[in-house]
Amino acid sequence: MPITSTARRAPTVLTVAAGAALLSASACSTSAGADGEGSAGTPSETSDQGEGQGAGQNSSDGGGAATGDEQGDGDSDEGSEQNDGLDAGDEDEATEPTEPETRLVLVTDLGPEEPGEGDLVRSPDQLAALLTGPLGGMAECDSELTLSPGATASCMGPASVDSPDPDQEWTAHSVRIPSEEDFTAGSRVAILFTTGGALTGPAEVLLEETVSLTGLGVSSTFGAEDLDSEQLAQYTLEVLTSPNAYVPVDYADWEDVTCQDGLSFATFEPVACTATTAGGDQWELEVAPGAFAGNDQGLLVGIETL
């Protein structure tokens, strides 16, 4: 072993440098022999040295392993931080659901009609009960609603099923929905609650007496991204053909829908579309964002019947 060889040469170098006598050289040789024997050692001592070196290598390996672990931990931590950074970036880049400008509650069942002549009405208490039916919580309306075209009433009620406090402003609108038997045969009265004040501008078309409303909730994330005209046409056709719509009109055998533009949930502005039945009949539609409170988001569809 290199250690033993070095130990044997050390006395000779010392003897030549000193120029000592033969006796001294012999003594040194004897001493060297003794040192050599001591260096060689007994088998047990050699074994001990081997074990010592093994222990040292193991210790060194252990140190290396520890260093490796430390490096591994560092790499792992760094990787974790990088992953966290990527995850955060992914979250930042993820599409946030669009906050709808107007939320809706479409009430198609107003209860038994009251006998009497002229336009029917719903009292403030009746309106409040109709609003909280799908939302829960409490509501209060400041006036009765005459069930005639263009009539409105103001209410305060829950913003959603998760916010039962009556701190959201709602406006009740008298609207029309398709007849149960055949939408071409006429319409019946319903109430559309919308958040905020009364509908104005392009949305007023939905309140016209010649427009019958229906709708369908699609999913909780529907409307997170704007719909192009083809997507809007596809989902509008789904509303018309679904037996689960607010007012089903699937009996009309709808075949195709085309829309003039896409739709954004950021603004409550209807888009003009045209629906065609299998028999070739065409019907003009007004399609608006259906941010239904107490239901999935979807589409509110107005069918022009005249």
Coordinates of C-alpha atoms in Angstrom, one line a residue:
M1 CA 0.0 0.0 0.0
P2 CA 1.3 3.6 -0.6
I3 CA 1.3 4.4 3.0
T4 CA 3.6 1.5 3.9
S5 CA 6.0 2.2 1.1
T6 CA 6.4 5.8 2.2
A7 CA 7.1 4.7 5.7
R8 CA 9.9 2.4 4.6
R9 CA 11.8 5.0 2.6
A10 CA 11.8 7.8 5.2
P11 CA 14.8 6.4 7.4
T12 CA 17.1 5.9 4.3
V13 CA 16.8 9.5 3.3
L14 CA 17.5 10.6 6.9
T15 CA 20.7 8.4 7.0
V16 CA 22.3 9.8 3.7
A17 CA 21.6 13.4 4.6
A18 CA 23.3 13.0 8.1
G19 CA 26.4 11.0 6.8
A20 CA 26.3 8.9 10.0
A21 CA 28.5 5.9 10.8
L22 CA 27.7 2.4 9.8
L23 CA 26.7 1.6 13.4
S24 CA 24.3 4.5 13.2
A25 CA 23.2 3.3 9.8
S26 CA 22.7 -0.2 11.1
A27 CA 20.9 1.2 14.0
C28 CA 18.8 3.2 11.6
S29 CA 18.3 0.1 9.4
T30 CA 17.3 -1.8 12.5
S31 CA 15.0 1.1 13.4
A32 CA 13.8 1.1 9.8
G33 CA 13.0 -2.6 10.0
A34 CA 11.2 -2.0 13.2
D35 CA 9.4 0.8 11.7
G36 CA 8.7 -1.3 8.6
E37 CA 7.3 -4.1 10.8
G38 CA 5.3 -1.6 12.7
S39 CA 4.1 -0.2 9.4
A40 CA 3.3 -3.6 8.0
G41 CA 1.8 -4.6 11.3
T42 CA 0.1 -7.8 12.2
P43 CA -2.7 -9.2 10.0
S44 CA -5.2 -8.1 12.6
E45 CA -3.7 -4.6 12.6
T46 CA -3.6 -4.5 8.8
S47 CA -7.2 -5.6 8.8
D48 CA -8.0 -2.9 11.3
Q49 CA -6.3 -0.3 9.0
G50 CA -8.3 -1.7 6.1
E51 CA -11.4 -1.4 8.2
G52 CA -10.4 2.0 9.2
Q53 CA -9.9 3.1 5.6
G54 CA -13.2 1.4 4.8
A55 CA -14.8 3.3 7.6
G56 CA -13.1 6.5 6.3
Q57 CA -14.4 5.8 2.8
N58 CA -17.8 5.0 4.2
S59 CA -17.6 8.2 6.2
S60 CA -16.5 10.0 3.1
D61 CA -19.2 8.2 1.1
G62 CA -21.6 9.1 3.9
G63 CA -20.5 12.7 3.7
G64 CA -20.9 12.5 -0.1
A65 CA -24.3 11.0 0.4
A66 CA -25.3 13.7 2.8
T67 CA -24.1 16.3 0.3
G68 CA -26.0 14.5 -2.4
D69 CA -29.1 14.5 -0.1
E70 CA -28.5 18.2 0.6
Q71 CA -28.2 18.8 -3.1
G72 CA -31.2 16.7 -3.8
D73 CA -33.1 18.6 -1.1
G74 CA -32.0 21.8 -2.6
D75 CA -33.0 20.7 -6.1
S76 CA -36.3 19.4 -4.8
D77 CA -37.0 22.7 -3.0
E78 CA -36.0 24.6 -6.0
G79 CA -38.1 22.4 -8.2
S80 CA -41.0 22.9 -5.8
E81 CA -40.5 26.6 -5.9
Q82 CA -40.4 26.5 -9.7
N83 CA -43.5 24.3 -9.8
D84 CA -45.2 26.7 -7.4
G85 CA -44.2 29.5 -9.7
L86 CA -45.5 27.6 -12.7
D87 CA -48.7 26.8 -10.9
A88 CA -49.2 30.4 -10.0
G89 CA -48.5 31.4 -13.6
D90 CA -51.0 28.8 -14.8
E91 CA -53.6 30.2 -12.4
D92 CA -52.9 33.7 -13.6
E93 CA -53.2 32.6 -17.2
A94 CA -56.4 30.6 -16.5
T95 CA -59.6 32.1 -17.8
E96 CA -61.5 33.8 -15.0
P97 CA -65.3 33.4 -15.2
T98 CA -66.9 36.6 -16.6
E99 CA -68.9 38.4 -14.0
P100 CA -72.3 38.8 -15.6
E101 CA -73.7 42.3 -15.9
T102 CA -77.2 41.1 -15.1
R103 CA -78.4 38.0 -13.2
L104 CA -81.8 36.6 -13.8
V105 CA -84.7 34.7 -12.2
L106 CA -87.4 33.6 -14.6
V107 CA -90.6 32.6 -12.9
T108 CA -92.9 30.6 -15.2
D109 CA -95.4 29.4 -12.5
L110 CA -97.2 32.4 -10.9
G111 CA -99.7 30.3 -9.0
P112 CA -103.4 30.2 -9.6
E113 CA -104.9 33.1 -11.5
E114 CA -107.1 35.4 -9.5
P115 CA -110.6 35.9 -10.8
G116 CA -111.6 39.3 -12.0
E117 CA -111.6 41.6 -15.0
G118 CA -108.7 43.4 -16.5
D119 CA -104.9 42.9 -15.9
L120 CA -103.9 40.6 -13.1
V121 CA -101.6 41.8 -10.4
R122 CA -99.1 40.3 -7.9
S123 CA -98.9 41.9 -4.5
P124 CA -95.5 42.9 -2.9
D125 CA -95.6 39.9 -0.7
Q126 CA -96.4 37.6 -3.6
L127 CA -93.6 39.0 -5.6
A128 CA -91.2 38.6 -2.7
A129 CA -92.2 34.9 -2.3
L130 CA -91.7 34.3 -6.1
L131 CA -88.2 35.9 -5.9
T132 CA -87.0 33.9 -2.9
G133 CA -88.5 30.6 -4.2
P134 CA -85.3 29.6 -6.1
L135 CA -82.9 31.6 -3.9
G136 CA -84.1 31.2 -0.3
G137 CA -83.5 33.9 2.2
M138 CA -85.8 36.9 2.5
A139 CA -87.0 39.6 0.1
E140 CA -89.1 42.7 0.1
C141 CA -90.9 44.5 -2.8
D142 CA -92.1 48.1 -2.6
S143 CA -95.1 47.8 -4.9
E144 CA -97.4 45.4 -6.7
L145 CA -96.8 44.3 -10.2
T146 CA -99.4 44.6 -12.9
L147 CA -99.1 41.6 -15.2
S148 CA -99.2 43.7 -18.4
P149 CA -96.5 44.5 -21.0
G150 CA -93.8 47.0 -19.7
A151 CA -94.9 46.8 -16.1
T152 CA -92.1 46.7 -13.4
A153 CA -91.7 46.6 -9.6
S154 CA -88.6 47.1 -7.4
C155 CA -87.5 44.6 -4.8
M156 CA -84.6 43.9 -2.5
G157 CA -83.6 40.2 -2.1
P158 CA -80.7 37.7 -1.9
A159 CA -78.0 38.1 -4.5
S160 CA -77.8 34.3 -4.8
V161 CA -78.4 31.0 -2.9
D162 CA -75.1 31.6 -1.2
S163 CA -76.0 35.2 -0.1
P164 CA -79.4 35.0 1.7
D165 CA -79.3 38.6 3.0
P166 CA -81.7 40.9 1.1
D167 CA -79.1 43.4 0.0
Q168 CA -79.4 43.0 -3.8
E169 CA -81.6 45.2 -5.9
W170 CA -84.0 43.3 -8.2
T171 CA -86.5 44.5 -10.7
A172 CA -89.6 42.4 -11.6
H173 CA -90.7 42.6 -15.2
S174 CA -93.9 41.3 -16.7
V175 CA -93.0 39.2 -19.7
R176 CA -94.5 36.5 -21.9
I177 CA -93.5 32.8 -22.3
P178 CA -94.7 30.3 -24.9
S179 CA -98.0 28.6 -24.6
E180 CA -97.8 25.1 -23.1
E181 CA -99.5 23.5 -26.0
D182 CA -97.9 25.4 -29.0
F183 CA -95.9 28.5 -29.0
T184 CA -97.4 29.5 -32.3
A185 CA -100.8 29.5 -30.8
G186 CA -100.1 32.2 -28.3
S187 CA -98.3 33.0 -25.1
R188 CA -98.9 33.4 -21.4
V189 CA -97.7 35.7 -18.7
A190 CA -94.5 35.2 -16.5
I191 CA -92.2 37.3 -14.4
L192 CA -88.5 38.0 -15.2
F193 CA -86.5 39.3 -12.2
T194 CA -83.2 41.1 -13.2
T195 CA -80.6 42.5 -10.9
G196 CA -80.3 46.3 -10.9
G197 CA -82.8 48.6 -12.5
A198 CA -85.3 48.0 -15.2
L199 CA -84.0 46.7 -18.5
T200 CA -83.2 49.4 -21.1
G201 CA -81.6 49.8 -24.5
P202 CA -81.2 46.7 -26.6
A203 CA -82.4 44.4 -23.8
E204 CA -85.9 46.0 -23.9
V205 CA -86.8 43.8 -26.9
L206 CA -87.1 40.9 -24.4
L207 CA -90.0 42.7 -22.7
E208 CA -92.1 43.1 -25.8
E209 CA -95.5 41.4 -25.9
T210 CA -94.6 39.6 -29.2
V211 CA -91.6 37.9 -27.7
S212 CA -91.9 34.7 -25.7
L213 CA -89.1 33.8 -23.4
T214 CA -87.6 30.4 -22.5
G215 CA -84.1 29.5 -21.4
L216 CA -81.8 26.7 -20.2
G217 CA -78.9 26.5 -17.7
V218 CA -75.9 24.9 -19.3
S219 CA -73.1 24.8 -16.7
S220 CA -71.7 26.8 -13.8
T221 CA -68.7 27.9 -16.0
F222 CA -70.8 28.6 -19.1
G223 CA -70.1 32.1 -20.4
A224 CA -66.6 32.2 -18.9
E225 CA -65.4 32.9 -22.4
D226 CA -67.2 34.7 -25.2
L227 CA -69.1 32.6 -27.7
D228 CA -68.6 33.1 -31.4
S229 CA -71.6 33.1 -33.7
E230 CA -71.3 29.4 -34.5
Q231 CA -71.0 28.4 -30.8
L232 CA -74.0 30.6 -29.9
A233 CA -76.1 29.0 -32.7
Q234 CA -75.2 25.6 -31.4
Y235 CA -76.2 26.3 -27.8
T236 CA -79.3 28.2 -28.9
L237 CA -80.4 25.1 -30.8
E238 CA -79.8 23.1 -27.6
V239 CA -82.1 25.4 -25.7
L240 CA -84.9 25.0 -28.3
T241 CA -84.6 21.2 -28.5
S242 CA -84.2 20.5 -24.8
P243 CA -87.1 19.0 -22.8
N244 CA -85.4 20.6 -19.7
A245 CA -85.8 24.2 -20.8
Y246 CA -87.6 26.6 -18.6
V247 CA -90.5 26.4 -21.1
P248 CA -89.9 23.4 -23.4
V249 CA -90.5 24.1 -27.1
D250 CA -88.8 20.9 -28.4
Y251 CA -92.0 19.8 -30.1
A252 CA -91.4 22.2 -33.0
D253 CA -88.8 19.9 -34.6
W254 CA -86.0 22.6 -34.7
E255 CA -83.3 21.8 -37.2
D256 CA -80.9 24.7 -37.5
V257 CA -80.0 28.0 -35.9
T258 CA -77.8 30.8 -37.3
C259 CA -76.7 33.9 -35.4
Q260 CA -75.5 37.3 -36.7
D261 CA -72.9 37.7 -34.0
G262 CA -71.2 36.2 -31.0
L263 CA -72.2 36.7 -27.4
S264 CA -70.5 38.1 -24.3
F265 CA -71.7 37.6 -20.7
A266 CA -70.0 40.9 -19.8
T267 CA -73.0 42.9 -21.2
F268 CA -76.7 42.1 -21.2
E269 CA -77.3 42.6 -24.9
P270 CA -79.3 40.2 -27.0
V271 CA -78.0 38.8 -30.3
A272 CA -80.3 38.3 -33.3
C273 CA -80.6 34.7 -34.5
T274 CA -82.8 32.8 -36.8
A275 CA -84.2 29.3 -36.1
T276 CA -85.4 26.9 -38.8
T277 CA -87.7 23.9 -38.3
A278 CA -87.6 20.7 -40.3
G279 CA -90.6 21.9 -42.2
G280 CA -88.7 25.0 -43.4
D281 CA -90.4 27.5 -41.1
Q282 CA -88.2 30.3 -39.8
W283 CA -88.5 32.1 -36.5
E284 CA -86.6 35.2 -35.4
L285 CA -84.9 34.9 -32.0
E286 CA -83.3 37.3 -29.5
V287 CA -80.7 35.4 -27.5
A288 CA -79.2 36.9 -24.3
P289 CA -76.8 35.8 -21.6
G290 CA -78.7 33.6 -19.1
A291 CA -76.9 34.2 -15.8
F292 CA -79.7 32.5 -13.8
A293 CA -79.5 32.9 -10.1
G294 CA -80.1 29.6 -8.4
N295 CA -79.3 27.7 -11.6
D296 CA -76.4 27.1 -14.0
Q297 CA -75.5 29.8 -16.4
G298 CA -76.9 29.4 -19.9
L299 CA -79.0 31.3 -22.4
L300 CA -82.2 33.3 -22.3
V301 CA -84.0 32.9 -25.6
G302 CA -86.8 35.1 -26.9
I303 CA -88.9 33.8 -29.8
E304 CA -90.7 36.4 -31.8
T305 CA -94.1 35.0 -32.4
L306 CA -95.6 37.8 -34.5

